[in-house]
Short mmCIF file of C-alpha atoms in Angstrom, two decimals:
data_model
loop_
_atom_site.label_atom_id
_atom_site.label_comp_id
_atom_site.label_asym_id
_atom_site.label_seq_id
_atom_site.Cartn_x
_atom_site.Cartn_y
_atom_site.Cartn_z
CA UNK A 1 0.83 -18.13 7.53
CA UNK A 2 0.77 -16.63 10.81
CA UNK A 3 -2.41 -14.88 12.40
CA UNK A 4 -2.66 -11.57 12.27
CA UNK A 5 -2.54 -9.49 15.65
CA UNK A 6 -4.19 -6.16 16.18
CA UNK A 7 -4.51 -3.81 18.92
CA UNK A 8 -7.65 -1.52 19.55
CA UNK A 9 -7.13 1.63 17.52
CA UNK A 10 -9.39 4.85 17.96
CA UNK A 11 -8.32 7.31 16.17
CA UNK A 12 -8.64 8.68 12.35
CA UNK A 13 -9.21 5.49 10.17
CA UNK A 14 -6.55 6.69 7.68
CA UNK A 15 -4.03 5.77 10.22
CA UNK A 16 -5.53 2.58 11.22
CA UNK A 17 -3.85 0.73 8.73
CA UNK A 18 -0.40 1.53 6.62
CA UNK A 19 -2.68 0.43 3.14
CA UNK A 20 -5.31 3.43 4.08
CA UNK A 21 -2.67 6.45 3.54
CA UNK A 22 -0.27 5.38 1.45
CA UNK A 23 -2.75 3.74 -1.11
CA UNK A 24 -4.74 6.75 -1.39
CA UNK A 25 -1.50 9.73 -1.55
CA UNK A 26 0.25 7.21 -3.79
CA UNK A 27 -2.80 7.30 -6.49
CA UNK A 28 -3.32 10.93 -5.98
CA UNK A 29 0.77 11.63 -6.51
CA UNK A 30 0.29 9.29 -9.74
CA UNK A 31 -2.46 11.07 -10.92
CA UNK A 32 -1.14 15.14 -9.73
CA UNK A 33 2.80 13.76 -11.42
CA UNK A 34 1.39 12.94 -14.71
CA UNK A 35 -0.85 16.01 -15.40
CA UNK A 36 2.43 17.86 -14.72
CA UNK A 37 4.61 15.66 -16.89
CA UNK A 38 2.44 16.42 -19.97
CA UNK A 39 2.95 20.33 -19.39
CA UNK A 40 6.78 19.22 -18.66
CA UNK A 41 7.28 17.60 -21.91
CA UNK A 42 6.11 19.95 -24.25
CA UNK A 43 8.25 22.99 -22.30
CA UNK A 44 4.68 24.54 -21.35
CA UNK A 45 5.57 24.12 -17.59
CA UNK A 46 8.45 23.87 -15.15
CA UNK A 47 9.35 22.79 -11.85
CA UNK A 48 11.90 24.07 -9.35
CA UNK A 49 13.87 20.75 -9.31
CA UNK A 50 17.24 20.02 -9.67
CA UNK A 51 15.99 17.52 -12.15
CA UNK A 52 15.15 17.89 -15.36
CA UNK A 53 12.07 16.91 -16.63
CA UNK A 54 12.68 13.63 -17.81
CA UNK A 55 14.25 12.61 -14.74
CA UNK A 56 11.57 14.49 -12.24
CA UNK A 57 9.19 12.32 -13.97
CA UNK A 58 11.48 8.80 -13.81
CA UNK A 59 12.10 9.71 -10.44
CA UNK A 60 8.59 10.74 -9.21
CA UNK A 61 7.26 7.33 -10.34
CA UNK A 62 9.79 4.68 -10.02
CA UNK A 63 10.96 6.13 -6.34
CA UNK A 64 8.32 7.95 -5.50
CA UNK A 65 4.76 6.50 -6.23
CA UNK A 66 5.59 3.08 -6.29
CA UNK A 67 7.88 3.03 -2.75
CA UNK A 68 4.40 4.22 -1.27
CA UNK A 69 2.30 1.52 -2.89
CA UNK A 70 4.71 -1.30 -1.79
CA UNK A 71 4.91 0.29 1.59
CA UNK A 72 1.18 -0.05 2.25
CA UNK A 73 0.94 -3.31 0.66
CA UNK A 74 4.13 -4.93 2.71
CA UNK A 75 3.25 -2.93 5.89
CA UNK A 76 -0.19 -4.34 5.93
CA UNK A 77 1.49 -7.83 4.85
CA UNK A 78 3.24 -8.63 7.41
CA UNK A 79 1.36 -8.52 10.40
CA UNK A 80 -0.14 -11.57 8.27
CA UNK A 81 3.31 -12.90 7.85
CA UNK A 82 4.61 -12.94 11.19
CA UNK A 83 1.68 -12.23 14.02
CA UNK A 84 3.14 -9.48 15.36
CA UNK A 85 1.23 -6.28 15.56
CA UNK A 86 0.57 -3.38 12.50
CA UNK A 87 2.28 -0.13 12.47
CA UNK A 88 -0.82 2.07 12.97
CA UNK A 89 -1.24 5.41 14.54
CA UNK A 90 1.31 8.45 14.86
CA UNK A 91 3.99 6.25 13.78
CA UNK A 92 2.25 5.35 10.45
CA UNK A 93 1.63 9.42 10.01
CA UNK A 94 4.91 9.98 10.98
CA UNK A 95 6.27 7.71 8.08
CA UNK A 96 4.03 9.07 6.00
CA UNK A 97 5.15 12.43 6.56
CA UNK A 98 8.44 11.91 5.79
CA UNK A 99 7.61 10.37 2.38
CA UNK A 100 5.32 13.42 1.59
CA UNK A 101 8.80 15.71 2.78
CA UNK A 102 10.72 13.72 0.00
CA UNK A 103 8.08 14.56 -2.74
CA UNK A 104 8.44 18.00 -1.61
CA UNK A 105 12.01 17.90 -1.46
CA UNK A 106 12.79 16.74 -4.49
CA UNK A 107 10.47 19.43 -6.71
CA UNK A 108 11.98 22.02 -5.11
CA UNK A 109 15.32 20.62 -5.23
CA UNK A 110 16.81 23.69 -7.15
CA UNK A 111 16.02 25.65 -4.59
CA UNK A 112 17.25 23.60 -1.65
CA UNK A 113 19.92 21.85 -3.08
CA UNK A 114 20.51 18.28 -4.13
CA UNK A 115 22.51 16.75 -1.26
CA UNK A 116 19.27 17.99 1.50
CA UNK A 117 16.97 16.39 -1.37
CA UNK A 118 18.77 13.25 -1.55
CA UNK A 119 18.84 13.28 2.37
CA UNK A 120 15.00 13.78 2.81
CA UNK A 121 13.98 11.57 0.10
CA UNK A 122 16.12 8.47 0.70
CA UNK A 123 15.01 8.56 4.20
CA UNK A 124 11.60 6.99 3.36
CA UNK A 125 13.04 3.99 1.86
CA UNK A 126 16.00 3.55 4.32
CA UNK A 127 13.24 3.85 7.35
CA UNK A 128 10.87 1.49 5.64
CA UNK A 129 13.33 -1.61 5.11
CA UNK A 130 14.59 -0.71 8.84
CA UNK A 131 10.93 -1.29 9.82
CA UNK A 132 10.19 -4.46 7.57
CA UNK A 133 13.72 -5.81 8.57
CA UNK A 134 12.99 -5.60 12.12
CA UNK A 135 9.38 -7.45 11.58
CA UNK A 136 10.41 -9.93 9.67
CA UNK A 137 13.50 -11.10 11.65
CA UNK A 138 11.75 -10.82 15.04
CA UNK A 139 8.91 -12.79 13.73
CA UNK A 140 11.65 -15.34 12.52
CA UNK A 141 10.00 -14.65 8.68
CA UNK A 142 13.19 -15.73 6.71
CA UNK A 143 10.85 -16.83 3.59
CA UNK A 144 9.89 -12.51 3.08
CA UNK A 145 13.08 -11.53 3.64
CA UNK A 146 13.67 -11.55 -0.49
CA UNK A 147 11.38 -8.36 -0.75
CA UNK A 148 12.93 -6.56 2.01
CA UNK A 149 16.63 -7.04 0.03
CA UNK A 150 14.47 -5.84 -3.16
CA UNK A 151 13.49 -2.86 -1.01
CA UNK A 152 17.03 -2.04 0.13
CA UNK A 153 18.07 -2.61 -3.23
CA UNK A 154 15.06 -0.25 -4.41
CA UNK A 155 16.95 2.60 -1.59
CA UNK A 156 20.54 2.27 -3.68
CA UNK A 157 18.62 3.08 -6.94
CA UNK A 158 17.63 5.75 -5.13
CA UNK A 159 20.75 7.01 -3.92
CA UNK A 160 22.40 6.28 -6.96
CA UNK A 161 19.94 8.41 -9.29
CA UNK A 162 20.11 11.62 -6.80
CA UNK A 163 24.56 11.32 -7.17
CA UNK A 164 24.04 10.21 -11.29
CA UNK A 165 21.39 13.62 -11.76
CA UNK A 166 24.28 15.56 -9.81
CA UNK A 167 27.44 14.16 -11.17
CA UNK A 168 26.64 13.05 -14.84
CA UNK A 169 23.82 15.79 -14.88
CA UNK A 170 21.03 12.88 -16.12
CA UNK A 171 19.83 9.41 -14.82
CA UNK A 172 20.88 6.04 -16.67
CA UNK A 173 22.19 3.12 -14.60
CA UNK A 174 19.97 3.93 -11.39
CA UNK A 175 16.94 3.78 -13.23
CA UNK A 176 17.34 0.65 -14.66
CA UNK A 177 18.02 -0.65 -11.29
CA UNK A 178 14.60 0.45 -10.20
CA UNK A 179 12.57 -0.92 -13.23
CA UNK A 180 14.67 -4.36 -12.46
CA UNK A 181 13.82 -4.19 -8.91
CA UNK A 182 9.76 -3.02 -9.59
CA UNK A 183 9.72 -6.04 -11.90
CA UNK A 184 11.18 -8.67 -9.89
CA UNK A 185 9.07 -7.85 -6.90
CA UNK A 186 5.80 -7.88 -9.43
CA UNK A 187 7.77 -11.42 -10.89
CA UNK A 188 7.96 -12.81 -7.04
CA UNK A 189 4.55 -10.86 -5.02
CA UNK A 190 2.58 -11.76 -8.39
CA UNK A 191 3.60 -15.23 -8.11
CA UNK A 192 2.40 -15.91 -4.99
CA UNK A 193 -0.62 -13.89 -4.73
CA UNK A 194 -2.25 -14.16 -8.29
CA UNK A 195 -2.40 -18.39 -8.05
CA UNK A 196 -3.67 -18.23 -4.49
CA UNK A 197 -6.32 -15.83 -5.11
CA UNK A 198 -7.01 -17.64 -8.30
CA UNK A 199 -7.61 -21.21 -6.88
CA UNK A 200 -9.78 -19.79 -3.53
CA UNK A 201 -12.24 -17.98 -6.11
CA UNK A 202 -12.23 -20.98 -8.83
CA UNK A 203 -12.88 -23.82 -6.05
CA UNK A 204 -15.53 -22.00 -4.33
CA UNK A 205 -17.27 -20.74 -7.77
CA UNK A 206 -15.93 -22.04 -10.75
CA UNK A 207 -14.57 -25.80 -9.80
CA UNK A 208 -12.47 -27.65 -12.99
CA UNK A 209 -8.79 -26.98 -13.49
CA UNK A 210 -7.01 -24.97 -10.59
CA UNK A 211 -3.62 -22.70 -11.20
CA UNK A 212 -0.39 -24.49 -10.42
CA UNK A 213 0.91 -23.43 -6.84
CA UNK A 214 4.13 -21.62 -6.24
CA UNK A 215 7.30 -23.78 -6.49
CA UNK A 216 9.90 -24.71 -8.16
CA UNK A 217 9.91 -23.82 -11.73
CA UNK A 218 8.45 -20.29 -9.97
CA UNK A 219 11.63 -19.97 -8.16
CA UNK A 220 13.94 -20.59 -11.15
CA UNK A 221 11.82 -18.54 -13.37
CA UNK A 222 12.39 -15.36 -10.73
CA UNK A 223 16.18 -16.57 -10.84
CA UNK A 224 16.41 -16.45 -14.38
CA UNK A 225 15.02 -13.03 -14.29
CA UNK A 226 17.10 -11.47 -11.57
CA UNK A 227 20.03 -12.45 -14.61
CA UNK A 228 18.26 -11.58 -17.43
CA UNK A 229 17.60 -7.73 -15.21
CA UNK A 230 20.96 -7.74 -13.89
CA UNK A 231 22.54 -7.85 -17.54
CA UNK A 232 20.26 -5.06 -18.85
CA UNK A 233 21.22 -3.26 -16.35
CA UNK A 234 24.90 -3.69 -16.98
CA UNK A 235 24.46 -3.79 -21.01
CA UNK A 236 21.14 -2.88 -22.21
CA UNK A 237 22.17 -3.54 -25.61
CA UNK A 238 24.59 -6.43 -25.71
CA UNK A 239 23.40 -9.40 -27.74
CA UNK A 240 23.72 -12.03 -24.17
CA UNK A 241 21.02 -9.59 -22.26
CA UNK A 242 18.79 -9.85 -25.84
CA UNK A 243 18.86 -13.90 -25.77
CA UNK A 244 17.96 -14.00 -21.98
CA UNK A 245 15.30 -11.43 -22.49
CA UNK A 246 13.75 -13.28 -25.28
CA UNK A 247 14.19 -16.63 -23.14
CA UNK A 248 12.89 -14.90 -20.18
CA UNK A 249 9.90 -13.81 -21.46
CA UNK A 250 8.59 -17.18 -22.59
CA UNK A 251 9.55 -18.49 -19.27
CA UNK A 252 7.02 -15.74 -18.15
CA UNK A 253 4.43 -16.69 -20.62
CA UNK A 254 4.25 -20.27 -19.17
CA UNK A 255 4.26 -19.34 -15.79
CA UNK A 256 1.45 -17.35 -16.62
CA UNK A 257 -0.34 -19.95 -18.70
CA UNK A 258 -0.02 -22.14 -15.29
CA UNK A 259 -2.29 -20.18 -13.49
CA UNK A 260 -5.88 -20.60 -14.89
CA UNK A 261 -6.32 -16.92 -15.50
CA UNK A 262 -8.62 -18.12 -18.56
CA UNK A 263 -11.24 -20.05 -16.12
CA UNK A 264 -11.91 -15.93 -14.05
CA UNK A 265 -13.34 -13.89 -16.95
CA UNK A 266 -16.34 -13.61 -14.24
CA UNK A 267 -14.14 -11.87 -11.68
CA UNK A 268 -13.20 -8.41 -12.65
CA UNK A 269 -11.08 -8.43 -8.76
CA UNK A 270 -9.40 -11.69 -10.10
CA UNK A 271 -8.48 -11.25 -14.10
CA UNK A 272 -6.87 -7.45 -13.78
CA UNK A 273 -4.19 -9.44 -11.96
CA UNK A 274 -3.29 -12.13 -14.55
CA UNK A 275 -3.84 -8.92 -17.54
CA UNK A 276 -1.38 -6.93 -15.20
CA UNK A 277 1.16 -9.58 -15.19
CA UNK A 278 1.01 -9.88 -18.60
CA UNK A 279 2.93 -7.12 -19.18
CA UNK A 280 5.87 -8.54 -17.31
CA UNK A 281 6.52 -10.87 -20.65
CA UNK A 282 5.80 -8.21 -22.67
CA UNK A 283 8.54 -6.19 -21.30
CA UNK A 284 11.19 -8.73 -21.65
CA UNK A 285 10.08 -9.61 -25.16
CA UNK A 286 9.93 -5.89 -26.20
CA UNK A 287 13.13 -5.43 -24.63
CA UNK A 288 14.75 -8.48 -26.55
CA UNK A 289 13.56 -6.78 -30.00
CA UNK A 290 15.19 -3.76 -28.79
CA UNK A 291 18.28 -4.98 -28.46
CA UNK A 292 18.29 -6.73 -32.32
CA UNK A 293 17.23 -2.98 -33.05
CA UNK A 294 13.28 -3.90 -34.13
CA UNK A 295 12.05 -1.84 -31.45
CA UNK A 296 13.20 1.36 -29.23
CA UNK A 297 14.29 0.53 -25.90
CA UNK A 298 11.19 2.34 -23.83
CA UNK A 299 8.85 0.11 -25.36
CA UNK A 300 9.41 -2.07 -23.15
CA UNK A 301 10.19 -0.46 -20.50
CA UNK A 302 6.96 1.56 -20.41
CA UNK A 303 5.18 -1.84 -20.88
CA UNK A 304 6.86 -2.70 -17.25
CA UNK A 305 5.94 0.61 -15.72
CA UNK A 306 2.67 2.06 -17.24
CA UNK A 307 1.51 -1.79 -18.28
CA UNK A 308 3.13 -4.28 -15.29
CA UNK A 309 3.48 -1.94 -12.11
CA UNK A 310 0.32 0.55 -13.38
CA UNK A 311 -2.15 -2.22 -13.56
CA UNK A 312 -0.86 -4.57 -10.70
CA UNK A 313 -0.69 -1.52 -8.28
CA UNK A 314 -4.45 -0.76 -9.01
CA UNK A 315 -5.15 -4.53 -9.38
CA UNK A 316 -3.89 -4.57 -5.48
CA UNK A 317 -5.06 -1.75 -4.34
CA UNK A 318 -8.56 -2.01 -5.02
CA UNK A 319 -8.50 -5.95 -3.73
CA UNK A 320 -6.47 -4.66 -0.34
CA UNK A 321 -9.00 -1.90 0.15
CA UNK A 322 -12.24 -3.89 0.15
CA UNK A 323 -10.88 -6.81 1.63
CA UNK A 324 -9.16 -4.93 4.54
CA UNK A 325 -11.94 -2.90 5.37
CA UNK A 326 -14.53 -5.91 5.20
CA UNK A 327 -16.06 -4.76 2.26
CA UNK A 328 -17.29 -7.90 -0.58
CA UNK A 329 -14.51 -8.88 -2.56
CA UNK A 330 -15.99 -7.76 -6.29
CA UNK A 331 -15.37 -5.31 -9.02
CA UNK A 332 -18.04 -2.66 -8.62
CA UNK A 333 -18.86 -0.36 -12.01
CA UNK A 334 -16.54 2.34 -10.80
CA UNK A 335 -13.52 0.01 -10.49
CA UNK A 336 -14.05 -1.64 -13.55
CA UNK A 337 -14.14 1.62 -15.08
CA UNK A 338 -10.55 1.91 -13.10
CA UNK A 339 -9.08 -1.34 -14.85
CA UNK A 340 -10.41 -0.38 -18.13
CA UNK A 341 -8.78 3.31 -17.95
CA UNK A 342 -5.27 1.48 -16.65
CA UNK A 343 -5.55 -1.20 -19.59
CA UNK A 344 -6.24 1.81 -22.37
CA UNK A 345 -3.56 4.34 -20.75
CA UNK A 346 -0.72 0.99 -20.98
CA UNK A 347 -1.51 0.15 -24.49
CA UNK A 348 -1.16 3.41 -25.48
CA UNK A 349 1.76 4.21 -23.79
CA UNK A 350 3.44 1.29 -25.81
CA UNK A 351 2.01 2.00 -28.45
CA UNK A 352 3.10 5.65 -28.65
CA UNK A 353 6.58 4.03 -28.94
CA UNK A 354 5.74 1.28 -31.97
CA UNK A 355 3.83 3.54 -33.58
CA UNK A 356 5.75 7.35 -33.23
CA UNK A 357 3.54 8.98 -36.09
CA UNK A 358 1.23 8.65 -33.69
CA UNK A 359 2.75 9.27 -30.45
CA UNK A 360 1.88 12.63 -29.80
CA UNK A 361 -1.96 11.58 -29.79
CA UNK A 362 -1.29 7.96 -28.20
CA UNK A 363 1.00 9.82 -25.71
CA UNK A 364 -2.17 11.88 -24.41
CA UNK A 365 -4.80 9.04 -24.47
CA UNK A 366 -2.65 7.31 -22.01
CA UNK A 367 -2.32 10.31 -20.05
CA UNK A 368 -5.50 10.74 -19.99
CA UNK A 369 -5.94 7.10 -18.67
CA UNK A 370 -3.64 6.95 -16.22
CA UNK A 371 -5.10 10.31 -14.62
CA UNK A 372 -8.83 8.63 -14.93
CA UNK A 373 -7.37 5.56 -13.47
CA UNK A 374 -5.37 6.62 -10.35
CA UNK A 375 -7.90 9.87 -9.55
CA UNK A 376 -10.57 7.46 -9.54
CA UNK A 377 -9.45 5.33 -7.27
CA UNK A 378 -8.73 7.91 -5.09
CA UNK A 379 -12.09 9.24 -5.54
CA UNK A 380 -13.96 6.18 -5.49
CA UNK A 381 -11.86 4.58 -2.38
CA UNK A 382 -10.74 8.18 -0.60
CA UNK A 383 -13.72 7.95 1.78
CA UNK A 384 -13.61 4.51 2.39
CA UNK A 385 -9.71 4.72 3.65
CA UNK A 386 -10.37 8.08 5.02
CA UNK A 387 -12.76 6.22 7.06
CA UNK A 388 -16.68 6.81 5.72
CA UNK A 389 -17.99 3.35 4.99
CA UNK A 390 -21.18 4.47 3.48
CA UNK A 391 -19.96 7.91 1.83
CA UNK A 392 -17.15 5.45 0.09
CA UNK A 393 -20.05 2.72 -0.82
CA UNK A 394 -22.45 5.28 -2.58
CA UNK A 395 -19.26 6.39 -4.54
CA UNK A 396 -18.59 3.26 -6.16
CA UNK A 397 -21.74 2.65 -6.64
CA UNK A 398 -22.27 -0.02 -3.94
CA UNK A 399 -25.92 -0.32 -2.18
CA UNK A 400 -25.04 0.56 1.75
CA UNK A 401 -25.85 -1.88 4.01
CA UNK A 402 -29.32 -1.62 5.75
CA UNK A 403 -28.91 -0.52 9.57
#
């Protein structure tokens, strides 16, 4: 892995780094989106959006939330990747400008029209994989290149639900697209980083069996994925996709089983990651008994989204914060207080599905999760990105260093 560069930065510590502003406005956007959707769902509030609710709240998440949290983690990854130096500064607030435009655009697409919304909010995306593209070919990073294609691919979605809301008047097609993209990137990111991490904590604290590196059976695994995806998008329902969903999903399970994640009980920072990934079998499996009509379809879905991309995204973002800022990498009470909300609000959300007699109650105990889990990171890490060290330490209940 190349070394990272940096150049002398004096400005406001949110722009010092692309994790700083888009970790923090893409857990208060998760948090803000779902005390809407609630509101939304039961017809007790409305949005000027071209969208309808459904939709606002499919597209909100899967192209808007989760393009800023891979934009702060892959902007702040591959400086590592390829030596050359961060985005920081007024371009890093001008990017994030444009991303908070899109948000805007979009909710008050009614009033502005769909084709400027569309315009505003794909520009985000289509600047971002300009930005990575250009990084990772002049650093001569072919290895990354995967997740900038997953990226681009992530911008079609994009494009695709905008034209599908306007021309079919609802979403189908281009948000499977964007589940199968979230999931593959979580199938390939996860597989690097989760074994890594895992084998630096267990040889330096808990020596014994180590997690089986990245390789081969990795790369077919994430093949054999990328089909199983590609045919539920295609055919959710056809019998084929069911088989490689079900076949899929055990791949997953071994993969998983690989990594030691059972030897890291001790490390809050360490087993949210192998929990989160566990949903990424889950999804396939619940998808498979979906298809042989056991199950409805958004159980597994929502155990990608709420369970896969909800927890990995925190699991990440708390890491990439205290790491980055040279904070001690471990779990303080207020972020395992943040995994445990994320865990509660994703079985719930799948379990509002199984179990629809209670869905109206499961459906607002995840709610109420996922708002206690993404508003308390950004309370718990907002001064810390923002900049205030100590002010962030007291917060999450961390002893400040002595002066």
């Amino acid at each position: 892995m190349a070394g990272t560069r940096s150049r002398k930065y004096e400005g406001w510590p949110l722009f010092a780094n692309s994790f700083r502003p888009f970790f923090l406005l893409a857990a208060i956007q998760a948090g803000l989106s779902i005390l809407a959707w609630l509101p939304m769902f039961y017809g007790e509030l409305s949005v000027s959006s071209a969208f309808a609710p459904r939709d606002w709240h499919v597209h909100e998440m899967l192209y808007g939330f989760l393009p800023a949290v891979i934009t702060g983690f892959l902007f702040t990854a591959i400086p590592n990747w390829t030596g050359r130096l961060p985005i920081q500064g007024t371009s890093l607030a001008a990017l994030m400008s444009v991303w908070l435009a899109g948000r805007v655009a979009v909710t008050l697409s009614a009033d502005t029209g769909w084709a400027f919304a569309l315009l505003v909010d794909a520009a985000f995306l289509a600047l971002v994989v300009a930005a990575a593209a250009r990084e990772i070919i002049a650093g001569g990073n072919w290895r990354n290149l995967p997740v900038v294609v997953l990226v681009f691919v992530l911008l079609a979605g994009n494009v695709a639900f905008h034209l599908e809301v306007h021309y079919q008047g609802a979403a189908d097609v281009s948000i499977r697209v964007g589940i199968g993209v979230v999931t593959l990137l979580i199938s390939l990111i996860g597989g690097r980083i989760i074994p890594s991490f895992t084998r630096n904590w267990l040889v330096k604290f808990n020596p014994g069996r180590l997690p089986v590196p990245f390789g081969r059976f990795d790369g077919a695994v994430i093949g054999c994925s990328a089909l199983a995806l590609i045919s539920w998008i295609v055919a959710p329902l056809n019998a084929v996709t069911g088989v490689l969903m079900a076949l899929v999903g055990g791949l997953h399970l071994v993969r998983l089983a690989r990594w030691a994640g059972d030897r890291t009980f001790r490390e809050r920072l360490l087993v949210i990651l192998h929990i989160g990934y566990v949903f990424v079998p889950l999804g396939f499996i619940l998808n498979a008994l979906a298809v042989f009509g056991a199950l409805p379809p958004s159980a597994g879905i929502h155990a990608w989204m709420t369970g896969a991309a909800g927890t990995m995204t925190l699991a990440v973002m708390t890491r990439a914060s205290l790491g980055h800022t040279g904070q001690a990498l471990t779990a303080s009470p207020a972020v395992q207080g943040i995994y445990a909300a994320i865990i509660i609000a994703a079985l719930a959300r799948v379990a509002a599905v199984v179990l629809p007699a209670h869905s109206d109650a499961l459906l607002h105990v995840a709610a109420c999760g996922w708002l206690v889990a993404f508003l308390g990171f950004a309370v718990a890490f907002g001064p810390l990105l923002a900049g205030s060290r100590r002010r962030a330490l007291a917060t999450m209940g961390v002893p400040a260093p002595a002066r």
